[in-house]
Coordinates of C-alpha atoms in Angstrom, one line a residue:
M1 CA 0.0 0.0 0.0
T2 CA 2.9 2.3 0.8
K3 CA 4.2 2.0 -2.8
K4 CA 0.8 2.8 -4.2
I5 CA 0.5 6.0 -2.1
L6 CA 4.1 7.1 -2.9
A7 CA 3.6 6.5 -6.6
L8 CA 0.4 8.6 -6.6
L9 CA 2.1 11.4 -4.7
L10 CA 5.0 11.4 -7.1
A11 CA 2.7 11.7 -10.1
V12 CA 0.6 14.4 -8.4
L13 CA 3.8 16.4 -7.6
M14 CA 4.9 16.1 -11.2
L15 CA 1.6 17.3 -12.5
M16 CA 1.7 20.3 -10.1
T17 CA 5.0 21.3 -11.5
L18 CA 3.7 21.2 -15.1
F19 CA 0.2 22.5 -14.7
T20 CA -1.3 22.5 -11.2
A21 CA -4.9 23.3 -12.2
C22 CA -5.1 20.4 -14.6
A23 CA -3.7 18.0 -12.0
E24 CA -6.4 19.0 -9.5
D25 CA -9.2 18.7 -12.1
K26 CA -7.9 15.3 -13.1
K27 CA -7.9 14.0 -9.5
D28 CA -11.5 15.2 -9.0
D29 CA -12.5 13.4 -12.2
A30 CA -10.7 10.2 -11.3
D31 CA -13.0 9.5 -8.3
D32 CA -15.9 8.9 -10.6
K33 CA -14.1 6.4 -12.9
S34 CA -15.1 2.7 -12.9
S35 CA -12.3 0.1 -12.5
T36 CA -11.2 -1.6 -15.7
A37 CA -8.6 -4.3 -15.3
T38 CA -6.0 -4.0 -18.1
D39 CA -2.6 -4.8 -16.7
D40 CA -0.6 -6.7 -14.2
K41 CA -1.1 -6.9 -10.4
K42 CA 1.0 -4.7 -8.3
P43 CA 4.0 -6.7 -6.9
A44 CA 3.9 -7.3 -3.2
E45 CA 6.3 -5.4 -1.1
D46 CA 9.3 -7.3 0.4
S47 CA 9.6 -6.3 4.0
S48 CA 12.9 -8.1 4.4
K49 CA 14.5 -5.7 1.8
E50 CA 13.6 -2.8 4.1
D51 CA 15.3 -4.4 7.0
D52 CA 18.4 -5.1 5.0
A53 CA 18.5 -1.5 3.8
E54 CA 18.8 -0.3 7.3
D55 CA 21.8 -2.4 7.9
E56 CA 23.7 -1.8 4.7
A57 CA 23.5 1.0 2.1
P58 CA 23.0 -0.2 -1.5
V59 CA 26.1 -0.4 -3.7
E60 CA 25.5 2.0 -6.6
A61 CA 26.4 0.4 -10.0
E62 CA 28.6 2.3 -12.4
M63 CA 26.5 4.3 -14.9
K64 CA 27.0 3.1 -18.4
T65 CA 25.9 4.5 -21.8
I66 CA 24.4 2.4 -24.6
S67 CA 23.6 3.8 -28.1
W68 CA 20.4 2.8 -29.8
F69 CA 19.5 3.4 -33.5
G70 CA 15.8 3.1 -34.3
Y71 CA 13.4 4.3 -37.0
E72 CA 10.1 6.2 -37.2
A73 CA 7.2 5.0 -39.2
N74 CA 5.4 8.3 -39.4
Q75 CA 2.0 6.9 -38.3
W76 CA 1.7 8.4 -34.9
D77 CA 0.8 11.9 -33.8
Y78 CA 4.2 12.9 -32.5
T79 CA 7.8 12.5 -33.7
M80 CA 10.6 11.5 -31.3
V81 CA 11.9 15.0 -31.3
E82 CA 8.6 16.2 -29.9
A83 CA 8.1 13.2 -27.6
Q84 CA 11.5 13.5 -25.9
H85 CA 9.9 16.3 -23.8
F86 CA 6.9 14.2 -22.8
A87 CA 6.5 13.0 -19.2
T88 CA 6.4 9.4 -20.5
W89 CA 9.8 9.6 -22.3
K90 CA 11.3 11.3 -19.2
E91 CA 9.9 8.4 -17.1
F92 CA 11.5 5.9 -19.5
M93 CA 14.8 7.6 -19.0
R94 CA 14.4 7.8 -15.3
I95 CA 13.8 4.0 -15.1
A96 CA 16.8 3.4 -17.3
N97 CA 19.0 5.6 -15.2
E98 CA 17.9 4.8 -11.7
D99 CA 16.8 1.2 -12.0
Y100 CA 19.3 -0.1 -14.6
G101 CA 22.2 2.3 -14.5
I102 CA 22.2 3.1 -18.2
E103 CA 22.0 6.3 -20.2
V104 CA 20.3 5.6 -23.6
D105 CA 22.0 7.6 -26.4
W106 CA 19.2 7.3 -29.0
S107 CA 18.9 8.3 -32.6
T108 CA 16.3 7.6 -35.3
T109 CA 15.7 8.0 -39.0
D110 CA 12.7 7.7 -41.2
Q111 CA 11.7 4.1 -41.8
T112 CA 12.3 4.4 -45.5
A113 CA 15.9 5.5 -44.9
Y114 CA 16.7 3.0 -42.2
L115 CA 18.4 0.3 -44.3
T116 CA 20.4 2.8 -46.2
T117 CA 21.7 4.5 -43.1
L118 CA 22.4 1.2 -41.4
N119 CA 24.4 0.0 -44.4
G120 CA 26.4 3.2 -44.2
Y121 CA 27.3 2.5 -40.5
I122 CA 28.3 -1.0 -41.5
A123 CA 30.5 0.2 -44.4
A124 CA 32.2 2.8 -42.2
N125 CA 32.6 0.3 -39.3
T126 CA 30.7 2.8 -37.0
L127 CA 27.8 0.6 -35.9
P128 CA 25.9 1.9 -32.9
N129 CA 25.8 -0.4 -29.8
S130 CA 22.3 -1.6 -30.6
F131 CA 20.0 -1.4 -33.6
Y132 CA 17.5 -3.4 -35.8
A133 CA 19.3 -5.9 -38.1
W134 CA 17.2 -9.0 -38.5
G135 CA 14.1 -7.9 -40.4
Q136 CA 15.9 -4.9 -41.9
L137 CA 19.0 -6.3 -43.5
P138 CA 18.5 -8.8 -46.4
D139 CA 19.0 -12.4 -45.2
D140 CA 22.3 -12.8 -47.0
S141 CA 23.7 -9.6 -45.5
Y142 CA 22.5 -10.6 -42.0
I143 CA 24.2 -14.0 -42.2
E144 CA 27.4 -12.5 -43.6
M145 CA 27.6 -10.1 -40.7
I146 CA 27.2 -13.1 -38.3
N147 CA 29.8 -15.1 -40.1
N148 CA 32.2 -12.1 -40.0
N149 CA 31.6 -11.8 -36.2
R150 CA 30.0 -8.4 -36.4
F151 CA 27.2 -9.2 -34.0
A152 CA 27.3 -10.2 -30.3
P153 CA 25.7 -13.6 -29.5
M154 CA 22.6 -13.1 -27.5
D155 CA 23.6 -15.8 -25.0
D156 CA 26.7 -13.7 -24.1
I157 CA 24.5 -10.7 -23.4
L158 CA 21.9 -12.6 -21.4
E159 CA 24.6 -13.6 -18.9
Y160 CA 24.4 -10.0 -17.9
A161 CA 20.6 -9.7 -18.2
T162 CA 19.9 -11.3 -14.9
E163 CA 16.3 -10.2 -14.7
S164 CA 15.0 -11.2 -18.1
A165 CA 17.3 -14.1 -19.1
P166 CA 14.9 -16.7 -17.7
L167 CA 12.2 -15.5 -20.0
F168 CA 14.2 -16.6 -23.0
E169 CA 14.9 -20.1 -21.8
P170 CA 13.3 -22.8 -24.0
D171 CA 10.4 -23.1 -21.5
G172 CA 10.2 -19.4 -20.7
K173 CA 7.4 -17.1 -21.8
L174 CA 9.7 -15.6 -24.5
G175 CA 11.5 -18.8 -25.3
Y176 CA 9.9 -18.7 -28.8
L177 CA 11.9 -15.6 -29.6
R178 CA 15.2 -17.4 -29.0
A179 CA 14.0 -20.4 -31.1
W180 CA 12.8 -18.0 -33.9
A181 CA 16.3 -16.4 -34.1
M182 CA 18.3 -19.7 -33.9
T183 CA 21.0 -20.1 -36.5
E184 CA 22.8 -23.2 -37.8
N185 CA 25.7 -22.7 -35.4
G186 CA 23.5 -23.0 -32.4
N187 CA 23.7 -19.3 -31.5
W188 CA 21.2 -16.5 -31.9
Y189 CA 22.0 -12.8 -32.6
S190 CA 18.7 -10.9 -32.4
I191 CA 15.8 -10.6 -30.0
K192 CA 12.7 -9.9 -32.0
V193 CA 10.5 -7.2 -30.5
G194 CA 7.8 -9.1 -28.7
N195 CA 4.1 -8.5 -29.5
N196 CA 2.2 -10.8 -27.2
T197 CA -1.3 -11.0 -25.7
A198 CA -2.1 -12.0 -22.1
N199 CA -4.8 -14.7 -22.7
S200 CA -4.3 -17.6 -25.1
I201 CA -5.7 -21.0 -26.1
D202 CA -3.7 -24.2 -26.8
L203 CA -5.2 -26.0 -29.8
S204 CA -3.2 -29.1 -29.3
N205 CA -5.0 -32.5 -29.6
S206 CA -4.1 -36.1 -29.3
T207 CA -2.2 -36.1 -32.6
T208 CA -0.7 -32.7 -32.9
K209 CA 1.1 -30.3 -30.5
Q210 CA 0.8 -26.6 -31.2
R211 CA 4.1 -24.8 -31.4
V212 CA 2.6 -21.8 -29.5
P213 CA -0.9 -21.0 -28.3
V214 CA -3.3 -18.7 -30.2
Q215 CA -5.0 -15.5 -29.2
V216 CA -8.4 -16.0 -27.5
H217 CA -10.0 -13.7 -30.1
G218 CA -7.5 -14.8 -32.8
P219 CA -9.3 -17.3 -35.1
Y220 CA -10.2 -15.9 -38.6
G221 CA -13.0 -17.2 -40.8
V222 CA -15.4 -16.2 -43.6
S223 CA -18.1 -13.8 -42.5
I224 CA -21.3 -12.8 -44.2
R225 CA -23.8 -9.9 -44.1
Q226 CA -26.4 -11.3 -41.7
D227 CA -28.7 -8.3 -42.2
W228 CA -28.9 -9.1 -46.0
L229 CA -29.7 -12.7 -45.2
N230 CA -32.5 -11.5 -42.9
K231 CA -33.9 -9.2 -45.6
L232 CA -34.2 -12.2 -48.0
G233 CA -35.3 -14.7 -45.4
L234 CA -32.2 -16.9 -45.9
A235 CA -30.7 -19.1 -43.2
L236 CA -27.0 -18.8 -42.3
P237 CA -25.2 -21.0 -45.0
T238 CA -23.7 -24.2 -43.7
T239 CA -22.7 -25.8 -47.1
L240 CA -20.8 -24.6 -50.1
D241 CA -24.0 -24.6 -52.3
E242 CA -25.9 -22.5 -49.7
Y243 CA -23.0 -20.0 -49.5
Y244 CA -22.9 -19.6 -53.3
D245 CA -26.7 -19.3 -53.5
A246 CA -26.7 -16.5 -50.8
L247 CA -24.0 -14.5 -52.6
K248 CA -25.9 -14.9 -55.9
A249 CA -29.2 -13.8 -54.2
F250 CA -27.6 -10.7 -52.8
Q251 CA -26.5 -9.6 -56.2
D252 CA -29.6 -10.7 -58.1
N253 CA -31.8 -8.8 -55.7
D254 CA -29.6 -5.7 -55.6
I255 CA -29.7 -6.0 -51.9
N256 CA -27.7 -2.9 -51.2
G257 CA -30.1 -0.9 -53.4
N258 CA -27.6 1.1 -55.4
G259 CA -28.8 -0.1 -58.8
A260 CA -25.5 -1.9 -59.6
A261 CA -24.7 -5.6 -59.5
D262 CA -21.7 -5.0 -57.2
E263 CA -22.5 -7.1 -54.2
R264 CA -19.6 -9.5 -53.9
H265 CA -17.2 -11.5 -51.7
I266 CA -13.8 -9.9 -51.1
E267 CA -11.1 -12.6 -51.6
H268 CA -8.0 -10.6 -52.3
L269 CA -7.7 -12.3 -55.7
G270 CA -4.4 -11.4 -57.3
T271 CA -2.6 -11.0 -54.0
A272 CA -0.8 -13.4 -51.6
S273 CA -3.8 -13.1 -49.2
V274 CA -6.0 -15.0 -51.6
Y275 CA -5.6 -18.4 -49.8
R276 CA -6.8 -17.1 -46.4
G277 CA -10.5 -17.0 -47.1
I278 CA -12.6 -19.7 -48.8
G279 CA -9.4 -21.7 -49.3
Q280 CA -9.6 -22.7 -45.7
W281 CA -12.8 -24.7 -46.4
F282 CA -10.7 -26.8 -48.9
G283 CA -8.0 -27.5 -46.3
L284 CA -5.5 -25.0 -47.7
P285 CA -3.0 -23.0 -45.6
G286 CA -2.9 -19.2 -45.5
G287 CA -0.1 -18.8 -47.9
T288 CA 2.8 -20.5 -49.8
F289 CA 5.7 -22.2 -48.0
V290 CA 4.2 -21.6 -44.5
E291 CA 4.3 -23.9 -41.5
N292 CA 1.5 -26.1 -40.3
P293 CA 1.4 -25.0 -36.6
G294 CA 0.6 -28.5 -35.4
S295 CA 2.5 -30.9 -37.6
G296 CA 5.5 -28.7 -38.4
V297 CA 5.2 -29.5 -42.1
V298 CA 5.8 -26.7 -44.5
E299 CA 2.8 -26.4 -46.7
V300 CA 2.3 -25.2 -50.3
P301 CA -1.4 -24.9 -51.4
H302 CA -0.5 -25.8 -55.0
L303 CA 0.7 -29.3 -53.8
M304 CA -2.4 -30.1 -51.8
D305 CA -5.5 -32.1 -52.7
G306 CA -7.9 -29.3 -52.1
Y307 CA -6.1 -26.8 -54.4
K308 CA -7.8 -27.8 -57.7
P309 CA -11.4 -28.1 -56.2
W310 CA -10.8 -24.7 -54.7
L311 CA -9.7 -23.2 -58.0
S312 CA -12.9 -24.6 -59.6
F313 CA -15.2 -23.0 -57.0
M314 CA -13.3 -19.7 -57.2
N315 CA -13.6 -19.7 -61.0
K316 CA -17.4 -20.2 -60.6
L317 CA -17.6 -17.2 -58.3
Y318 CA -15.4 -15.1 -60.7
N319 CA -17.5 -16.0 -63.8
D320 CA -20.6 -14.9 -62.0
T321 CA -18.9 -11.6 -60.9
L322 CA -19.2 -12.6 -57.2
I323 CA -15.4 -11.9 -56.8
L324 CA -13.2 -9.5 -58.7
N325 CA -9.5 -9.5 -59.5
N326 CA -7.2 -7.1 -57.6
D327 CA -10.0 -6.2 -55.2
G328 CA -8.2 -5.3 -52.0
G329 CA -4.9 -6.2 -50.3
S330 CA -5.1 -7.8 -46.9
Q331 CA -7.5 -8.7 -44.2
W332 CA -6.3 -5.8 -42.0
S333 CA -7.6 -3.2 -44.4
Y334 CA -11.2 -4.3 -43.9
S335 CA -12.6 -0.8 -43.9
V336 CA -11.3 -0.3 -47.5
Y337 CA -13.3 -3.2 -48.7
C338 CA -16.5 -2.6 -46.8
G339 CA -16.7 1.2 -47.0
G340 CA -18.7 1.0 -50.2
N341 CA -21.5 -1.2 -48.8
Y342 CA -20.9 -3.8 -51.5
C343 CA -19.0 -6.4 -49.6
S344 CA -21.3 -9.4 -49.1
S345 CA -18.7 -11.5 -47.2
Y346 CA -15.0 -11.4 -46.4
T347 CA -12.4 -12.8 -44.0
V348 CA -10.9 -11.1 -41.0
M349 CA -10.3 -11.7 -37.3
H350 CA -13.9 -11.8 -35.9
D351 CA -13.0 -9.4 -33.1
Y352 CA -13.2 -6.7 -35.8
L353 CA -16.5 -7.5 -37.4
W354 CA -18.7 -5.5 -35.0
R355 CA -16.9 -2.3 -35.9
T356 CA -16.7 -2.6 -39.7
E357 CA -17.8 0.6 -41.4
T358 CA -19.9 0.2 -44.5
G359 CA -22.0 3.4 -44.7
D360 CA -25.0 1.3 -43.7
P361 CA -25.9 1.7 -40.0
D362 CA -27.8 -1.6 -40.1
A363 CA -24.8 -3.6 -41.5
D364 CA -24.2 -6.7 -39.4
Y365 CA -21.4 -9.1 -40.4
E366 CA -21.5 -12.5 -38.7
P367 CA -19.1 -15.4 -38.9
L368 CA -20.0 -18.5 -40.9
P369 CA -19.4 -21.9 -39.4
L370 CA -16.7 -24.1 -40.9
I371 CA -17.8 -25.4 -44.3
Q372 CA -16.4 -28.5 -45.9
G373 CA -15.5 -27.5 -49.4
V374 CA -14.8 -31.0 -50.7
E375 CA -15.5 -34.5 -49.3
G376 CA -12.6 -36.1 -47.6
I377 CA -10.7 -32.9 -46.8
V378 CA -11.1 -31.4 -43.3
P379 CA -11.7 -27.7 -43.4
R380 CA -9.5 -25.3 -41.6
F381 CA -9.5 -21.8 -40.0
T382 CA -6.7 -19.3 -39.7
A383 CA -5.6 -18.6 -36.1
Q384 CA -3.4 -15.7 -35.0
E385 CA -0.9 -16.7 -32.4
A386 CA -0.8 -15.2 -29.0
V387 CA 2.9 -14.4 -29.4
A388 CA 4.7 -12.7 -32.3
G389 CA 7.6 -10.4 -33.0
G390 CA 8.8 -7.5 -35.1
S391 CA 12.3 -6.5 -36.2
G392 CA 15.2 -8.0 -34.2
I393 CA 17.2 -6.0 -31.7
T394 CA 20.8 -6.7 -32.4
F395 CA 24.1 -5.7 -30.7
A396 CA 27.4 -4.8 -32.2
A397 CA 30.2 -7.3 -31.5
D398 CA 32.2 -4.7 -29.5
V399 CA 29.3 -3.7 -27.2
D400 CA 29.8 -3.5 -23.5
L401 CA 28.0 -6.8 -22.6
D402 CA 27.0 -5.4 -19.1
A403 CA 25.4 -2.3 -20.7
A404 CA 23.7 -4.5 -23.3
G405 CA 22.4 -6.8 -20.6
R406 CA 21.0 -3.9 -18.6
F407 CA 19.3 -2.5 -21.8
V408 CA 17.6 -5.9 -22.4
D409 CA 16.5 -6.1 -18.8
F410 CA 15.1 -2.5 -19.0
L411 CA 13.2 -3.1 -22.2
H412 CA 11.6 -6.3 -20.9
S413 CA 10.8 -5.0 -17.4
Q414 CA 7.5 -4.5 -15.8
A415 CA 8.3 -0.8 -15.2
F416 CA 8.9 -0.3 -18.9
A417 CA 5.7 -2.3 -19.8
L418 CA 3.5 -0.2 -17.5
V419 CA 4.7 3.1 -19.0
F420 CA 4.6 1.8 -22.6
E421 CA 1.2 0.3 -22.3
R422 CA -0.5 2.7 -19.9
G423 CA 1.4 6.0 -19.6
I424 CA 2.0 7.8 -16.3
E425 CA 0.7 6.3 -13.1
G426 CA -1.6 8.7 -11.2
V427 CA -2.6 10.5 -14.4
A428 CA -3.4 8.0 -17.1
W429 CA -4.0 5.1 -14.7
D430 CA -4.0 3.9 -11.1
W431 CA -3.8 0.7 -9.2
A432 CA -7.3 -0.5 -8.0
D433 CA -7.8 -2.1 -4.6
D434 CA -8.1 -5.5 -6.2
G435 CA -4.7 -5.3 -7.8
T436 CA -6.0 -4.4 -11.3
I437 CA -5.9 -1.0 -13.0
V438 CA -8.2 2.0 -13.3
S439 CA -7.7 3.8 -16.6
Y440 CA -8.5 7.5 -17.0
P441 CA -9.5 9.2 -20.3
L442 CA -7.1 11.9 -21.2
T443 CA -7.5 15.1 -23.2
E444 CA -5.3 15.8 -26.2
E445 CA -3.5 18.3 -24.1
Q446 CA -2.5 15.4 -21.8
D447 CA -0.9 13.3 -24.5
E448 CA 2.4 13.5 -22.9
F449 CA 1.0 11.3 -20.0
A450 CA -0.8 8.8 -22.3
S451 CA 0.5 5.4 -23.5
P452 CA 3.5 5.9 -25.8
R453 CA 2.3 2.8 -27.6
T454 CA -0.5 4.9 -29.1
T455 CA 1.1 8.3 -29.4
Y456 CA 4.7 8.0 -30.6
L457 CA 6.7 4.9 -29.7
D458 CA 6.8 2.6 -32.6
Y459 CA 10.2 1.0 -33.3
S460 CA 11.7 4.4 -32.7
G461 CA 13.5 6.0 -29.8
L462 CA 13.2 2.7 -27.9
P463 CA 12.1 -0.7 -29.2
S464 CA 8.3 -1.0 -28.6
V465 CA 8.3 -4.2 -26.6
H466 CA 4.8 -5.5 -26.0
I467 CA 4.8 -8.6 -23.8
D468 CA 1.4 -8.9 -22.1
N469 CA 2.0 -12.7 -21.7
V470 CA 4.7 -11.7 -19.2
W471 CA 3.2 -8.5 -17.5
G472 CA -0.5 -8.6 -18.4
V473 CA -3.0 -8.9 -15.6
K474 CA -4.4 -12.4 -14.9
C475 CA -2.6 -14.0 -17.8
T476 CA -4.6 -17.1 -18.7
A477 CA -3.6 -20.0 -20.9
Y478 CA -6.6 -22.2 -21.6
D479 CA -6.0 -25.8 -22.5
S480 CA -9.0 -25.9 -24.9
V481 CA -11.6 -23.8 -26.7
E482 CA -14.2 -25.3 -24.4
E483 CA -12.3 -24.2 -21.3
A484 CA -12.1 -20.7 -22.7
L485 CA -15.8 -20.6 -23.5
N486 CA -16.7 -21.9 -20.0
A487 CA -14.6 -19.0 -18.6
G488 CA -16.7 -16.4 -20.4
E489 CA -14.4 -15.7 -23.4
C490 CA -14.2 -13.6 -25.5
Y491 CA -15.4 -11.2 -22.8
T492 CA -13.2 -12.2 -19.9
E493 CA -10.0 -11.1 -21.6
E494 CA -11.5 -7.6 -21.7
F495 CA -12.7 -8.0 -18.1
M496 CA -16.3 -7.6 -19.1
T497 CA -19.5 -9.7 -19.2
Q498 CA -21.5 -10.2 -22.4
E499 CA -23.8 -7.4 -21.4
E500 CA -21.0 -5.0 -20.6
W501 CA -19.3 -5.8 -23.9
K502 CA -22.4 -5.1 -25.9
E503 CA -23.0 -1.8 -24.1
N504 CA -19.4 -0.7 -24.3
Y505 CA -19.1 -1.4 -28.0
N506 CA -22.7 -0.6 -29.0
Y507 CA -22.9 -4.0 -30.8
N508 CA -25.9 -4.2 -33.2
G509 CA -25.9 -7.9 -33.7
E510 CA -27.8 -10.6 -31.8
G511 CA -26.4 -13.0 -29.3
D512 CA -22.7 -13.4 -28.6
S513 CA -19.9 -11.3 -30.0
P514 CA -18.7 -12.5 -33.4
A515 CA -15.4 -13.8 -31.9
T516 CA -17.3 -15.8 -29.3
K517 CA -19.7 -17.2 -31.9
F518 CA -16.8 -18.5 -34.0
L519 CA -15.1 -20.1 -30.9
K520 CA -18.4 -22.0 -30.4
Y521 CA -18.4 -23.0 -34.1
I522 CA -14.9 -24.5 -33.9
N523 CA -15.7 -26.1 -30.5
E524 CA -18.7 -27.8 -32.1
F525 CA -16.5 -28.8 -35.0
G526 CA -14.5 -30.9 -32.5
E527 CA -11.1 -30.6 -30.8
E528 CA -9.8 -33.7 -32.6
N529 CA -10.5 -32.0 -36.0
F530 CA -8.6 -28.8 -35.2
N531 CA -6.3 -28.1 -38.1
P532 CA -5.6 -24.4 -38.0
A533 CA -3.6 -22.4 -40.5
I534 CA -1.4 -19.6 -39.3
V535 CA -0.9 -15.8 -39.4
Y536 CA 2.7 -15.6 -38.2
S537 CA 5.7 -17.5 -39.6
F538 CA 8.5 -18.6 -37.2
M539 CA 11.0 -19.3 -40.0
T540 CA 14.6 -19.0 -38.6
P541 CA 17.4 -17.1 -40.4
P542 CA 18.8 -19.0 -43.4
T543 CA 22.3 -20.3 -43.7
A544 CA 24.6 -18.7 -46.3
D545 CA 23.8 -21.5 -48.7
E546 CA 20.1 -21.4 -48.0
A547 CA 20.1 -17.6 -48.5
K548 CA 21.5 -18.2 -52.0
V549 CA 18.7 -20.6 -52.8
V550 CA 16.1 -18.1 -51.6
A551 CA 17.6 -15.3 -53.5
Q552 CA 17.8 -17.4 -56.7
Y553 CA 14.2 -18.7 -56.7
K554 CA 11.9 -16.6 -54.5
T555 CA 11.0 -13.8 -56.8
E556 CA 10.3 -15.9 -59.9
L557 CA 8.9 -18.9 -58.1
V558 CA 6.9 -17.6 -55.1
D559 CA 6.1 -14.0 -55.8
T560 CA 5.4 -14.4 -59.5
Y561 CA 4.9 -17.9 -61.0
L562 CA 2.8 -19.7 -58.3
L563 CA 0.7 -16.6 -57.6
E564 CA 0.0 -16.1 -61.2
L565 CA -0.8 -19.7 -61.6
T566 CA -3.5 -19.3 -59.0
T567 CA -4.9 -16.0 -60.3
N568 CA -4.9 -16.9 -64.0
T569 CA -6.6 -20.3 -63.3
I570 CA -9.3 -18.6 -61.3
V571 CA -10.0 -15.9 -64.0
G572 CA -10.0 -18.6 -66.7
Q573 CA -6.8 -18.0 -68.6
F574 CA -5.6 -21.5 -67.6
S575 CA -7.8 -24.6 -67.3
I576 CA -7.8 -26.8 -64.2
D577 CA -6.4 -29.6 -66.4
E578 CA -3.2 -27.6 -67.0
V579 CA -2.4 -27.2 -63.3
D580 CA -0.4 -30.4 -62.9
E581 CA 1.8 -29.7 -65.9
K582 CA 2.5 -26.2 -64.7
I583 CA 3.5 -27.5 -61.2
Q584 CA 5.8 -29.9 -62.8
Y585 CA 7.4 -27.0 -64.7
A586 CA 8.1 -25.3 -61.4
Y587 CA 9.8 -28.5 -60.2
D588 CA 11.9 -28.8 -63.4
N589 CA 12.8 -25.2 -64.0
L590 CA 12.1 -22.9 -61.0
G591 CA 13.7 -24.8 -58.0
L592 CA 10.4 -25.8 -56.4
Q593 CA 11.9 -28.7 -54.5
E594 CA 15.1 -26.9 -53.6
Y595 CA 13.2 -23.9 -52.2
Y596 CA 10.8 -26.2 -50.3
D597 CA 13.8 -28.1 -48.7
V598 CA 15.3 -24.9 -47.6
M599 CA 12.1 -23.6 -45.9
Q600 CA 11.6 -26.9 -44.1
A601 CA 15.2 -26.9 -42.9
R602 CA 14.8 -23.4 -41.6
Y603 CA 11.6 -24.3 -39.7
N604 CA 13.1 -27.4 -38.3
R605 CA 15.7 -25.3 -36.5
F606 CA 12.8 -23.5 -34.7
L607 CA 11.1 -26.8 -33.9
D608 CA 14.4 -28.2 -32.5
A609 CA 15.0 -25.2 -30.4
M610 CA 11.5 -25.4 -29.0
G611 CA 12.0 -29.0 -28.1
L612 CA 9.4 -30.2 -30.7
E613 CA 9.8 -33.0 -33.2
V614 CA 11.5 -31.9 -36.4
V615 CA 10.1 -33.0 -39.8
G616 CA 11.8 -35.4 -42.1

């Protein structure tokens, strides 16, 4: 309780220094706020430490400086030059100084210039202490730097990162980051910036073990305009024929009333996202050369039994103008596709369906149950993992290992997480009596106290480490979908009931939230039938020889030939009968087998580092 009071007093004093009147108004407003649990419980005080402090003064560690080079993506309200005067940035620097004994000498450049600038540092042999390398440098350059001993091995640095090192052990909450970065020599040289949710579901069954759990709200599936079904008196489709008939009825009846036959499904035809929608019903993965998250097998849709039946169905939709070519880019840009009120169905994480903007206030997208596209092939759904990562934080070979270890500890600490996720304690949030957090709405004038995650910090002046599976409140790992549903998901993860969720988000649909509805669908489908596809790839860095194979074949094989084969067959330029011949051409002339073997070998290194069975 003492810490809570002290923290509040410190925050109030800071506010009084900056603008006393605003601080007093904020305190008055805070008394009326309801408690919303959104982060970790306050750590218990250790009374023994207080007793020790009376007997012996703490030994102050030598202050060290570490340089960091980041980039700015120009998508937030403030630049780092502006944000360095914010209370949140000053708090970051205080934590680094007082808790970890480091000064952060930071610099940034525009994201578009980052690689050029980094290459300049490499050529001049003037690398900063820490920077983004993996995910920025081309694979062959990254491996060459490792082979030339230009990067410090992460295990060497973690010997000095005494707080966070256990997180990166194979069984630690961030162990997947170590496995993801594993190289052929058994070392790893970058920590990907974590991006993890607190609550998760393990979709393992009796025959497969999931590499990592998925987000509670993470499954994707095909959705449909329920309000249009209602207008036509149609039931929710549960078969492929019923789905087709519904799409055709929407268009034939000009259901959006604009006089044009433009009602259609958005399938991202012509883009690499084309496999993530209806393709799931035919047992296809979400892309080419991606890992099956349960079996560990690298999958290519073109080599699977459901590929040609899927092409046939897609061709039927195209011929009836129920899909178009080059119509949209990815699931995340849902507002682009739906803004014209012509999108009859599409695929996205169902947690986003309720807030899709179409221009029609009555629009209601609802998830479809899993539909079996062809007899004998189990349908799938795409599931977004509960853990992910961005560019890799890398350290120069000559870095002070102690300073680097402190920097890693600082970035992965609870103190960093609270400021990054929540902002300034006592202004943007407070501890509630039950150990959860009360969040306060802030005005634009109070942006300097708000979460840096939403105002300025995105891979810039500090890496934007987001690890709710470590520091989130009431982290829960469910052993099954049924267990998650019994616990009240997908509401519990937002610390709400169904009624509170509906009121908070002004949901205009009936029954459960779309994300909860889809969890019920896949639970009814049966745990033993779970065969999810993935969103994130955990492919490790290639070896020098593997990088040559990728460089030789990727552009022509993956980015061009295989994608064009799919698109051109769907739009009718190729017949289904030609597919086998064209796949054989890829084997004979475009390195299909060589490329496949490289991708499986890279993924096997991840599986091995995770303690899972490798393939082949």
